[in-house]
Amino acid sequence: MEQNTKTTQFDEKYMRLALAEAQLAKQRDEVPIGCVIVKDNCVIARAHNLKETVQMASAHAEVLAIDMASKQLGSWRLTGCDLYVTIEPCAMCAGLIYQARIRRLIYGSADPKGGACGTAMNVLENSYINHKVEVKRVRLNGPAGSSPALSAMSK
């Protein structure tokens, strides 16, 4: 899957909101990952990692945001939704993004250790699956783009 690298003002806006969620995670001594889900240019869900807080392995930002968005829309099918996350999703989250029928995945920083959207592996690029997710990496300029929330995962 060839990744789209053209950044729009909307992508930057929503990635900055995801970074704000990552900062909330950091304040709670969680891995600083934040996620925002957008439909029709409206934020319908936002979340950050809570694995340590709730002692649950699946409490990743993407999982929590997808659950919230599904409740908001009254459907597990999140067609027409875009998911912004500060770090490239793991295999579990990439699988859930596919299952939820997310239209676009926009992430900030690659994860060479566990990124499952093109870096360490690619769950979303599979000729056997029936839903295609557009994957895009957004690199922000300035203080938010060089945030500790993004650099913490590369260590």
Short mmCIF file of C-alpha atoms in Angstrom, two decimals:
data_model
loop_
_atom_site.label_atom_id
_atom_site.label_comp_id
_atom_site.label_asym_id
_atom_site.label_seq_id
_atom_site.Cartn_x
_atom_site.Cartn_y
_atom_site.Cartn_z
CA MET A 1 0.00 0.00 0.00
CA GLU A 2 1.60 3.25 -1.08
CA GLN A 3 1.32 5.83 1.63
CA ASN A 4 -0.07 9.27 0.87
CA THR A 5 2.27 11.89 2.31
CA LYS A 6 0.47 15.11 1.32
CA THR A 7 -0.58 16.86 4.53
CA THR A 8 -3.72 18.97 4.64
CA GLN A 9 -4.66 21.65 7.17
CA PHE A 10 -7.32 19.27 8.50
CA ASP A 11 -4.76 16.51 8.99
CA GLU A 12 -2.52 18.88 10.94
CA LYS A 13 -5.44 20.14 13.03
CA TYR A 14 -6.62 16.68 14.03
CA MET A 15 -3.10 15.35 14.58
CA ARG A 16 -2.52 18.20 17.02
CA LEU A 17 -5.64 17.08 18.90
CA ALA A 18 -4.24 13.54 18.99
CA LEU A 19 -0.98 14.96 20.36
CA ALA A 20 -2.97 16.71 23.11
CA GLU A 21 -4.45 13.33 24.04
CA ALA A 22 -0.93 11.86 24.09
CA GLN A 23 0.07 14.56 26.58
CA LEU A 24 -2.82 13.51 28.82
CA ALA A 25 -1.52 9.94 28.70
CA LYS A 26 1.96 11.14 29.61
CA GLN A 27 0.57 13.04 32.61
CA ARG A 28 -0.92 9.74 33.83
CA ASP A 29 2.42 7.90 33.40
CA GLU A 30 1.03 6.02 30.41
CA VAL A 31 2.81 5.47 27.10
CA PRO A 32 2.08 8.83 25.42
CA ILE A 33 -0.19 7.83 22.55
CA GLY A 34 -3.30 9.77 21.61
CA CYS A 35 -6.07 9.14 19.11
CA VAL A 36 -8.88 11.17 17.55
CA ILE A 37 -11.65 9.91 15.24
CA VAL A 38 -13.27 12.34 12.82
CA LYS A 39 -16.41 12.03 10.68
CA ASP A 40 -17.56 14.83 8.38
CA ASN A 41 -14.91 17.15 9.85
CA CYS A 42 -16.29 16.69 13.39
CA VAL A 43 -14.43 14.93 16.20
CA ILE A 44 -16.64 12.07 17.37
CA ALA A 45 -14.16 10.36 19.69
CA ARG A 46 -10.83 10.97 21.39
CA ALA A 47 -8.78 8.82 23.71
CA HIS A 48 -5.30 8.09 25.01
CA ASN A 49 -3.56 4.99 26.29
CA LEU A 50 -4.86 3.70 29.63
CA LYS A 51 -3.13 0.29 29.88
CA GLU A 52 -1.45 1.03 33.19
CA THR A 53 -4.39 2.91 34.67
CA VAL A 54 -6.96 0.16 34.03
CA GLN A 55 -4.46 -2.74 33.94
CA MET A 56 -5.82 -4.03 30.66
CA ALA A 57 -3.58 -4.97 27.73
CA SER A 58 -6.13 -3.85 25.15
CA ALA A 59 -6.58 -0.31 26.54
CA HIS A 60 -4.73 1.26 23.61
CA ALA A 61 -5.79 4.73 22.46
CA GLU A 62 -7.12 3.38 19.15
CA VAL A 63 -9.22 0.66 20.81
CA LEU A 64 -10.76 3.11 23.29
CA ALA A 65 -11.47 5.72 20.60
CA ILE A 66 -13.04 3.16 18.24
CA ASP A 67 -15.26 1.91 21.06
CA MET A 68 -16.31 5.48 21.85
CA ALA A 69 -16.98 6.29 18.17
CA SER A 70 -19.05 3.13 17.73
CA LYS A 71 -21.20 4.11 20.69
CA GLN A 72 -21.51 7.68 19.38
CA LEU A 73 -22.67 6.48 15.94
CA GLY A 74 -24.64 3.47 17.17
CA SER A 75 -22.76 1.11 14.86
CA TRP A 76 -19.57 -0.90 14.78
CA ARG A 77 -19.15 0.18 11.14
CA LEU A 78 -17.22 3.45 11.18
CA THR A 79 -17.42 4.01 7.44
CA GLY A 80 -16.49 7.53 6.44
CA CYS A 81 -14.41 7.98 9.61
CA ASP A 82 -10.76 9.01 9.76
CA LEU A 83 -8.55 7.91 12.65
CA TYR A 84 -5.63 10.10 13.73
CA VAL A 85 -3.07 8.55 16.07
CA THR A 86 0.30 9.83 17.21
CA ILE A 87 2.15 6.53 16.69
CA GLU A 88 1.80 3.86 14.00
CA PRO A 89 -0.71 1.28 15.24
CA CYS A 90 0.30 -2.18 16.46
CA ALA A 91 -1.10 -5.37 14.91
CA MET A 92 -4.05 -5.50 17.32
CA CYS A 93 -5.06 -1.91 16.60
CA ALA A 94 -4.49 -2.23 12.85
CA GLY A 95 -6.77 -5.27 12.82
CA LEU A 96 -9.43 -3.34 14.72
CA ILE A 97 -9.09 -0.38 12.34
CA TYR A 98 -9.79 -2.79 9.47
CA GLN A 99 -12.67 -4.48 11.31
CA ALA A 100 -14.29 -1.12 12.16
CA ARG A 101 -14.16 -0.10 8.48
CA ILE A 102 -12.20 3.09 9.16
CA ARG A 103 -11.78 5.03 5.90
CA ARG A 104 -8.38 6.63 6.57
CA LEU A 105 -5.62 6.06 9.10
CA ILE A 106 -3.34 9.03 9.68
CA TYR A 107 -0.41 8.49 12.04
CA GLY A 108 2.42 10.70 13.21
CA SER A 109 5.47 8.59 13.97
CA ALA A 110 6.55 5.22 12.65
CA ASP A 111 7.09 2.45 15.20
CA PRO A 112 10.05 0.33 14.05
CA LYS A 113 9.52 -2.21 16.85
CA GLY A 114 5.81 -2.90 16.49
CA GLY A 115 4.28 -0.74 13.79
CA ALA A 116 1.83 -2.84 11.80
CA CYS A 117 0.93 -0.38 9.04
CA GLY A 118 4.05 -0.59 6.93
CA THR A 119 7.08 -0.31 9.23
CA ALA A 120 7.64 -3.61 11.07
CA MET A 121 4.77 -5.38 9.27
CA ASN A 122 1.67 -4.43 7.30
CA VAL A 123 -1.64 -5.80 8.52
CA LEU A 124 -3.69 -3.44 6.35
CA GLU A 125 -2.05 -4.40 3.06
CA ASN A 126 -3.48 -7.80 2.37
CA SER A 127 -5.10 -8.95 -0.85
CA TYR A 128 -7.42 -11.26 1.11
CA ILE A 129 -9.23 -8.59 3.11
CA ASN A 130 -12.33 -6.92 1.71
CA HIS A 131 -11.89 -3.41 3.11
CA LYS A 132 -9.03 -1.11 2.19
CA VAL A 133 -7.85 1.58 4.59
CA GLU A 134 -6.00 4.57 3.19
CA VAL A 135 -2.82 4.98 5.27
CA LYS A 136 -1.04 8.30 5.59
CA ARG A 137 1.84 9.51 7.73
CA VAL A 138 1.75 13.13 8.86
CA ARG A 139 4.88 14.87 10.08
CA LEU A 140 4.16 18.13 11.87
CA ASN A 141 6.57 21.03 11.90
CA GLY A 142 7.27 23.07 15.00
CA PRO A 143 6.98 22.27 18.69
CA ALA A 144 4.03 19.88 18.44
CA GLY A 145 5.70 17.90 15.68
CA SER A 146 8.81 17.38 17.75
CA SER A 147 6.83 16.53 20.85
CA PRO A 148 8.17 14.06 23.44
CA ALA A 149 4.92 12.14 22.83
CA LEU A 150 6.21 11.21 19.38
CA SER A 151 9.85 10.69 20.25
CA ALA A 152 9.19 8.51 23.31
CA MET A 153 8.17 5.52 21.20
CA SER A 154 11.35 5.54 19.12
CA LYS A 155 13.51 4.66 22.14
#
